[in-house]
Short mmCIF file of C-alpha atoms and ligand atoms in Angstrom, two decimals:
data_model
loop_
_atom_site.label_atom_id
_atom_site.label_comp_id
_atom_site.label_asym_id
_atom_site.label_seq_id
_atom_site.Cartn_x
_atom_site.Cartn_y
_atom_site.Cartn_z
CA MET M 142 77.22 -41.03 221.67
CA SER M 143 77.05 -38.63 224.58
CA LYS M 144 73.99 -38.63 226.78
CA LYS M 145 71.37 -35.90 226.61
CA ARG M 146 71.33 -33.49 229.51
CA VAL M 147 68.37 -32.98 231.82
CA PHE M 148 67.93 -30.15 234.29
CA SER M 149 65.21 -29.73 236.88
CA GLY M 150 64.57 -27.81 240.06
CA ILE M 151 62.46 -27.90 243.18
CA GLN M 152 61.74 -25.19 245.73
CA PRO M 153 62.64 -25.56 249.41
CA THR M 154 59.33 -24.05 250.48
CA GLY M 155 57.79 -26.87 252.48
CA GLN M 156 57.75 -30.60 252.84
CA ILE M 157 57.80 -32.50 249.60
CA HIS M 158 54.65 -34.43 248.83
CA LEU M 159 53.44 -37.22 246.62
CA GLY M 160 52.73 -34.75 243.78
CA ASN M 161 56.35 -33.53 243.74
CA TYR M 162 57.55 -37.11 243.97
CA LEU M 163 55.38 -38.66 241.26
CA GLY M 164 55.33 -35.61 238.97
CA ALA M 165 59.05 -34.92 239.16
CA VAL M 166 61.52 -36.47 241.61
CA LYS M 167 60.72 -40.15 241.01
CA ASN M 168 61.24 -39.60 237.29
CA TRP M 169 64.58 -37.89 237.92
CA VAL M 170 65.66 -40.89 239.97
CA ASP M 171 64.33 -43.55 237.58
CA SER M 172 66.02 -42.10 234.50
CA GLN M 173 69.40 -41.19 236.03
CA ASP M 174 71.22 -43.79 233.92
CA ASP M 175 69.81 -42.49 230.67
CA TYR M 176 70.89 -38.86 230.93
CA GLU M 177 73.52 -36.49 232.17
CA ASN M 178 71.65 -35.04 235.15
CA ILE M 179 71.63 -31.66 236.88
CA PHE M 180 69.21 -31.12 239.76
CA CYS M 181 68.88 -27.92 241.69
CA VAL M 182 67.33 -26.80 244.96
CA VAL M 183 65.92 -23.48 243.76
CA ASN M 184 66.18 -21.39 246.92
CA SER M 185 66.25 -18.11 244.99
CA HIS M 186 62.81 -18.95 243.66
CA ALA M 187 61.63 -19.57 247.21
CA ILE M 188 62.15 -15.93 248.26
CA THR M 189 59.45 -14.81 245.85
CA THR M 190 57.14 -15.65 248.74
CA THR M 191 57.82 -14.67 252.34
CA GLN M 192 60.37 -16.93 254.03
CA ASN M 193 61.94 -16.92 257.46
CA PRO M 194 65.72 -16.73 256.71
CA GLN M 195 66.82 -19.35 259.22
CA GLU M 196 64.02 -21.71 258.18
CA LEU M 197 64.87 -21.21 254.51
CA ARG M 198 68.49 -22.21 255.17
CA GLU M 199 67.33 -25.33 257.03
CA LYS M 200 64.74 -26.30 254.45
CA THR M 201 67.27 -25.93 251.65
CA PHE M 202 69.54 -28.50 253.29
CA GLU M 203 66.66 -30.74 254.28
CA LEU M 204 65.35 -30.80 250.73
CA ALA M 205 68.80 -31.71 249.40
CA GLY M 206 68.87 -34.56 251.95
CA MET M 207 65.41 -35.63 250.86
CA LEU M 208 66.42 -35.75 247.20
CA LEU M 209 69.36 -37.97 248.11
CA ALA M 210 67.05 -40.14 250.22
CA CYS M 211 64.71 -40.47 247.23
CA GLY M 212 67.59 -41.98 245.29
CA ILE M 213 69.44 -39.15 243.56
CA ASP M 214 72.84 -40.75 243.19
CA VAL M 215 75.75 -38.32 243.09
CA LYS M 216 77.75 -40.72 240.96
CA LYS M 217 75.18 -40.16 238.23
CA SER M 218 73.73 -36.74 238.98
CA ASN M 219 74.87 -33.28 240.02
CA LEU M 220 72.94 -31.72 242.86
CA PHE M 221 73.46 -28.09 243.87
CA ILE M 222 71.88 -25.01 245.42
CA GLN M 223 70.75 -22.34 242.97
CA SER M 224 72.10 -19.35 244.93
CA GLU M 225 75.62 -20.81 244.82
CA ILE M 226 75.90 -19.90 241.15
CA ASP M 227 75.60 -16.17 240.46
CA GLU M 228 75.03 -16.66 236.75
CA HIS M 229 71.39 -17.63 237.45
CA PRO M 230 70.17 -14.14 238.45
CA ALA M 231 72.66 -12.56 236.04
CA LEU M 232 71.29 -14.39 233.02
CA SER M 233 67.77 -13.86 234.30
CA TRP M 234 68.29 -10.11 233.84
CA ILE M 235 69.36 -10.51 230.21
CA LEU M 236 66.33 -12.73 229.61
CA ASP M 237 64.05 -10.20 231.35
CA CYS M 238 65.05 -7.70 228.73
CA ASN M 239 63.97 -10.13 226.02
CA ILE M 240 60.57 -11.18 227.36
CA SER M 241 57.57 -9.01 226.62
CA MET M 242 55.25 -7.87 229.41
CA GLY M 243 52.43 -9.45 227.41
CA GLU M 244 53.98 -12.92 227.49
CA MET M 245 54.91 -12.69 231.17
CA ASN M 246 51.42 -11.44 231.98
CA ARG M 247 49.92 -14.65 230.64
CA MET M 248 51.57 -16.87 233.27
CA THR M 249 48.76 -18.48 235.22
CA GLN M 250 50.94 -19.52 238.18
CA PHE M 251 51.64 -15.85 238.94
CA LYS M 252 47.91 -15.23 239.07
CA ASP M 253 47.36 -18.18 241.42
CA LYS M 254 50.31 -17.33 243.63
CA SER M 255 49.50 -13.64 243.88
CA LEU M 256 46.01 -14.52 245.07
CA LYS M 257 47.47 -16.86 247.70
CA ASN M 258 50.16 -14.34 248.77
CA SER M 259 48.12 -11.18 248.42
CA LYS M 260 50.15 -9.37 251.10
CA ASN M 261 53.42 -9.80 249.22
CA VAL M 262 52.91 -9.64 245.47
CA ASN M 263 56.45 -8.61 244.52
CA VAL M 264 58.26 -8.08 241.23
CA GLY M 265 60.30 -11.26 241.79
CA LEU M 266 57.11 -13.34 241.89
CA PHE M 267 56.09 -11.82 238.57
CA ASN M 268 59.55 -12.42 237.10
CA TYR M 269 59.89 -15.93 238.48
CA PRO M 270 59.61 -17.60 235.03
CA ALA M 271 62.62 -15.61 233.73
CA LEU M 272 64.78 -16.98 236.55
CA MET M 273 63.47 -20.46 235.80
CA ALA M 274 64.33 -19.96 232.11
CA ALA M 275 67.85 -18.88 233.14
CA ASP M 276 68.22 -22.03 235.31
CA ILE M 277 67.45 -24.21 232.32
CA LEU M 278 69.19 -22.30 229.54
CA LEU M 279 72.49 -21.82 231.39
CA TYR M 280 73.15 -25.57 231.19
CA GLN M 281 72.39 -26.12 227.48
CA THR M 282 69.63 -28.43 228.65
CA ASP M 283 68.01 -30.98 226.33
CA GLY M 284 65.10 -31.99 228.57
CA VAL M 285 63.29 -30.73 231.64
CA PRO M 286 61.44 -33.36 233.71
CA VAL M 287 58.62 -31.56 235.56
CA GLY M 288 54.94 -31.87 236.43
CA GLU M 289 52.18 -30.54 234.22
CA ASP M 290 51.95 -27.22 236.12
CA GLN M 291 55.33 -26.11 234.74
CA LYS M 292 54.39 -26.50 231.08
CA GLN M 293 53.63 -22.82 230.56
CA HIS M 294 56.90 -21.73 232.21
CA LEU M 295 58.81 -24.10 229.96
CA GLU M 296 57.12 -22.72 226.90
CA LEU M 297 58.29 -19.26 227.95
CA ALA M 298 61.85 -20.57 228.41
CA ARG M 299 61.78 -22.04 224.91
CA ASN M 300 60.36 -18.85 223.42
CA VAL M 301 62.94 -16.56 224.96
CA ALA M 302 65.75 -18.91 223.89
CA ILE M 303 64.48 -19.01 220.31
CA LYS M 304 64.10 -15.21 220.24
CA PHE M 305 67.58 -14.60 221.70
CA ASN M 306 69.24 -17.02 219.27
CA ARG M 307 67.45 -15.36 216.38
CA ASP M 308 68.14 -11.76 217.41
CA PHE M 309 71.72 -12.05 218.67
CA GLY M 310 73.18 -15.36 217.44
CA GLU M 311 73.23 -18.99 218.52
CA CYS M 312 73.56 -19.17 222.31
CA PHE M 313 71.02 -21.52 223.92
CA LYS M 314 69.86 -25.06 223.30
CA ILE M 315 66.05 -25.23 223.05
CA PRO M 316 64.84 -27.46 225.92
CA GLU M 317 62.08 -30.04 225.60
CA PRO M 318 59.53 -30.59 228.37
CA MET M 319 59.50 -34.12 229.85
CA ILE M 320 56.10 -34.52 231.49
CA PRO M 321 55.08 -38.00 232.72
CA LYS M 322 52.02 -39.74 231.25
CA VAL M 323 50.72 -40.69 234.69
CA GLY M 324 51.38 -38.59 237.79
CA ALA M 325 51.95 -35.25 236.05
CA ARG M 326 49.15 -33.73 238.10
CA VAL M 327 48.47 -35.41 241.41
CA MET M 328 45.37 -33.92 242.98
CA GLY M 329 44.64 -33.03 246.60
CA LEU M 330 43.17 -35.97 248.52
CA ASP M 331 40.63 -33.75 250.25
CA ASP M 332 39.71 -31.89 247.06
CA PRO M 333 40.43 -33.73 243.81
CA ASP M 334 39.67 -30.62 241.78
CA THR M 335 42.81 -28.82 242.97
CA LYS M 336 46.38 -30.01 242.50
CA MET M 337 48.22 -31.33 245.53
CA SER M 338 50.34 -28.46 246.84
CA LYS M 339 52.80 -27.74 249.64
CA SER M 340 50.88 -24.71 250.81
CA ALA M 341 47.31 -26.06 251.05
CA LYS M 342 46.11 -26.06 254.63
CA GLY M 343 43.84 -29.13 254.99
CA ALA M 344 45.17 -31.86 257.33
CA ASN M 345 44.24 -34.52 254.76
CA HIS M 346 45.20 -32.64 251.61
CA ALA M 347 48.65 -34.04 250.82
CA ILE M 348 50.70 -37.11 251.61
CA PHE M 349 54.18 -35.94 252.55
CA LEU M 350 57.15 -38.21 252.00
CA LEU M 351 57.92 -38.08 255.70
CA ASP M 352 54.39 -39.02 256.84
CA THR M 353 54.22 -42.00 259.18
CA PRO M 354 52.36 -45.15 258.04
CA GLU M 355 49.49 -44.17 260.38
CA GLU M 356 49.21 -40.72 258.81
CA ILE M 357 49.27 -42.17 255.29
CA LEU M 358 46.54 -44.67 256.13
CA ARG M 359 44.40 -41.99 257.78
CA LYS M 360 44.72 -39.57 254.86
CA ILE M 361 43.93 -42.21 252.25
CA LYS M 362 40.94 -43.49 254.23
CA LYS M 363 39.61 -39.92 254.42
CA ALA M 364 40.29 -39.16 250.73
CA ALA M 365 37.27 -37.69 248.95
CA THR M 366 35.60 -40.06 246.48
CA ASP M 367 32.01 -40.32 245.27
CA SER M 368 28.84 -42.24 245.88
CA GLN M 369 29.38 -44.79 243.10
CA THR M 370 30.90 -48.16 243.88
CA ALA M 371 32.86 -49.68 240.96
CA ILE M 372 36.65 -49.30 241.17
CA VAL M 373 37.35 -48.22 237.59
CA PHE M 374 39.49 -45.54 235.88
CA ASP M 375 36.98 -42.83 234.99
CA GLU M 376 38.30 -39.29 234.63
CA ASN M 377 34.90 -37.93 235.55
CA ARG M 378 35.28 -39.46 238.99
CA ALA M 379 38.22 -37.23 239.92
CA GLY M 380 38.84 -38.48 243.47
CA LEU M 381 38.92 -42.16 242.57
CA TYR M 382 40.86 -41.49 239.37
CA ASN M 383 43.56 -39.70 241.34
CA LEU M 384 43.87 -42.57 243.84
CA LEU M 385 43.92 -45.19 241.09
CA SER M 386 46.63 -43.27 239.23
CA ILE M 387 48.80 -43.22 242.34
CA TYR M 388 48.20 -46.96 242.76
CA GLN M 389 49.10 -47.58 239.12
CA ILE M 390 52.44 -45.77 239.32
CA PHE M 391 53.59 -47.65 242.40
CA THR M 392 52.40 -51.11 241.27
CA HIS M 393 53.41 -50.75 237.58
CA GLN M 394 50.19 -52.59 236.68
CA SER M 395 48.00 -51.79 233.70
CA LYS M 396 44.63 -50.13 234.18
CA ASP M 397 42.89 -53.38 233.11
CA GLU M 398 44.79 -55.46 235.62
CA ILE M 399 43.95 -53.08 238.43
CA GLU M 400 40.27 -52.92 237.52
CA LYS M 401 40.16 -56.72 237.37
CA ASP M 402 41.82 -57.06 240.79
CA PHE M 403 39.23 -54.79 242.38
CA GLU M 404 36.17 -56.13 240.57
CA GLY M 405 33.35 -56.55 243.07
CA LYS M 406 35.38 -54.87 245.81
CA GLY M 407 34.58 -51.53 247.40
CA TYR M 408 36.35 -48.31 248.28
CA GLY M 409 37.32 -49.59 251.74
CA GLU M 410 39.31 -52.48 250.36
CA PHE M 411 40.89 -50.44 247.58
CA LYS M 412 41.95 -47.68 249.97
CA ILE M 413 43.67 -50.14 252.29
CA ALA M 414 45.51 -51.72 249.36
CA LEU M 415 46.57 -48.26 248.18
CA ALA M 416 47.74 -47.22 251.64
CA ASP M 417 49.86 -50.42 251.86
CA VAL M 418 51.51 -49.70 248.53
CA VAL M 419 52.25 -46.06 249.40
CA ILE M 420 53.52 -46.92 252.90
CA GLU M 421 55.92 -49.55 251.54
CA ALA M 422 57.17 -47.24 248.76
CA LEU M 423 57.86 -44.36 251.15
CA ARG M 424 59.29 -46.39 254.04
CA PRO M 425 62.86 -46.69 252.67
CA ILE M 426 62.87 -42.99 251.73
CA ARG M 427 61.90 -41.97 255.24
CA GLN M 428 64.50 -44.24 256.78
CA GLU M 429 67.26 -43.01 254.49
CA TYR M 430 66.26 -39.40 255.14
CA VAL M 431 66.62 -39.86 258.89
CA ARG M 432 70.03 -41.47 258.41
CA LEU M 433 71.30 -38.78 256.03
CA ASN M 434 69.98 -35.90 258.06
CA ALA M 435 72.35 -36.85 260.82
CA GLU M 436 75.20 -36.22 258.37
CA LYS M 437 74.83 -32.54 257.53
CA GLY M 438 78.53 -32.27 256.67
CA TYR M 439 78.14 -34.96 254.03
CA ILE M 440 75.21 -33.17 252.42
CA ALA M 441 77.11 -29.86 252.42
CA LYS M 442 80.06 -31.55 250.71
CA ILE M 443 77.86 -33.06 248.01
CA LEU M 444 76.22 -29.71 247.32
CA ALA M 445 79.56 -27.90 247.11
CA GLU M 446 80.94 -30.51 244.73
CA GLY M 447 77.78 -30.36 242.63
CA ALA M 448 78.05 -26.58 242.28
CA ASP M 449 81.75 -26.77 241.41
CA LYS M 450 81.05 -29.31 238.68
CA VAL M 451 78.28 -27.38 236.93
CA ARG M 452 79.57 -23.82 237.43
CA PRO M 453 81.86 -23.88 234.35
CA ILE M 454 78.89 -24.75 232.12
CA ALA M 455 76.87 -21.84 233.52
CA ARG M 456 79.83 -19.45 233.18
CA GLU M 457 80.43 -20.39 229.57
CA THR M 458 76.82 -19.86 228.55
CA TYR M 459 76.54 -16.61 230.45
CA GLN M 460 79.74 -15.21 228.93
CA LYS M 461 78.47 -16.06 225.48
CA ALA M 462 75.11 -14.37 226.13
CA LYS M 463 76.89 -11.28 227.47
CA GLU M 464 79.13 -11.05 224.43
CA LEU M 465 76.33 -11.61 221.95
CA ILE M 466 74.17 -8.89 223.46
CA GLY M 467 77.04 -6.42 223.67
CA LEU M 468 77.74 -6.33 227.39
CA ILE M 469 81.42 -7.12 226.84
P1 AMP F 42 57.64 -27.12 243.43
O1 AMP F 42 57.26 -27.75 244.71
O2 AMP F 42 56.63 -26.11 242.99
O3 AMP F 42 59.04 -26.63 243.40
O4 AMP F 42 57.55 -28.28 242.36
C1 AMP F 42 58.58 -29.21 242.13
C2 AMP F 42 58.18 -30.17 241.03
O5 AMP F 42 57.03 -30.92 241.44
C3 AMP F 42 57.80 -29.50 239.71
O6 AMP F 42 58.33 -30.28 238.65
C4 AMP F 42 56.30 -29.55 239.69
O7 AMP F 42 55.76 -29.60 238.39
C5 AMP F 42 56.02 -30.86 240.43
N1 AMP F 42 54.70 -30.85 241.08
C6 AMP F 42 54.29 -30.00 242.07
N2 AMP F 42 53.02 -30.30 242.44
C7 AMP F 42 52.64 -31.36 241.69
C8 AMP F 42 51.43 -32.15 241.62
N3 AMP F 42 50.39 -31.90 242.41
N4 AMP F 42 51.39 -33.17 240.73
C9 AMP F 42 52.45 -33.43 239.94
N5 AMP F 42 53.61 -32.74 239.95
C10 AMP F 42 53.71 -31.72 240.82
N1 LIG F 43 59.20 -23.45 238.93
C1 LIG F 43 59.42 -24.80 239.34
C2 LIG F 43 58.29 -25.21 240.30
O1 LIG F 43 57.72 -24.42 240.99
C3 LIG F 43 60.75 -24.98 240.03
C4 LIG F 43 61.88 -24.66 239.11
C5 LIG F 43 62.69 -23.57 239.16
C6 LIG F 43 62.31 -25.43 238.00
N2 LIG F 43 63.61 -23.62 238.18
C7 LIG F 43 63.41 -24.73 237.44
C8 LIG F 43 61.87 -26.62 237.42
C9 LIG F 43 64.08 -25.21 236.30
C10 LIG F 43 62.56 -27.09 236.29
C11 LIG F 43 63.63 -26.39 235.73
O2 LIG F 43 58.00 -26.34 240.38
#
């Protein structure tokens, strides 16, 4: 039986953090053997917010290097840059014409992002979910491994695919969201009521995959908690719950085991144990990133091969959509 296909994307808009890693990338890496995998650095999405062109080019390559350092294995997965395949914006236009203003208007990420980027609220930012739907639908994707924040965008992708298939004929596979049970929404260390994000300003907000052990320890020690003492999983204690969830993913222990291990111990001891676990998990990634980054030609070759491999799938779907809607 052939393997199901997964597709996912990540924007080259800043350093990747523990939220990106635990919500998305680690799951891509861990399930590479189970699926046929397509992963994409979505640089066209990145220009919905203001980017310096030279920096964008650099960050696109750096992110590709980081994904390889995290364990994306090109023998098992295709990795490519979104803007290398013209069918993404082309299909996005056809989808645009099949998404109502009302549905697009409901997207909460647009509201958040337009508040954060109030000087540049452009049409592309509004339309962002149509391009994301095109990314997914072009590849006849079965599953989309993402963090919780992408759930609404995925619902839109499913809806437009269902509508198109119904109105014009069978064209797209309907993709299923793949959202992890733990780690789907990693919260900011300095403010556990907001999700960890690349753009937040606080020096202790996010742990980046390239942070040094000293930075990781400092950020975890400073992480906001509460005035209670017991180290237990309690969703009402958002700061501690977030830290415990991170600990749980890296140690693969059950909640009971973790609570037992920290019985009678305080925040200080737990935070040091957590910092150790995070430092050791990220160390090989950082080392591999440094090694790979010295081989820009190798990364470029991988990306070119990745695009060449997946392009025929995108072309076929796009041609079909064009024909069905009467453009050829
Ligand atoms: P982005 O950085 O917005 O391109 O996100 C890349 C992937 O990381 C997407 O699958 C997001 O859902 C996921 N992600 C981003 N922030 C978080 C977070 N704080 N917790 C869990 N997943 C996240
Ligand atoms: N919108 C996603 C994010 O901000 C990134 C993305 C773009 C994506 N296209 C995608 C994720 C296709 C999954 C599938 O995180």
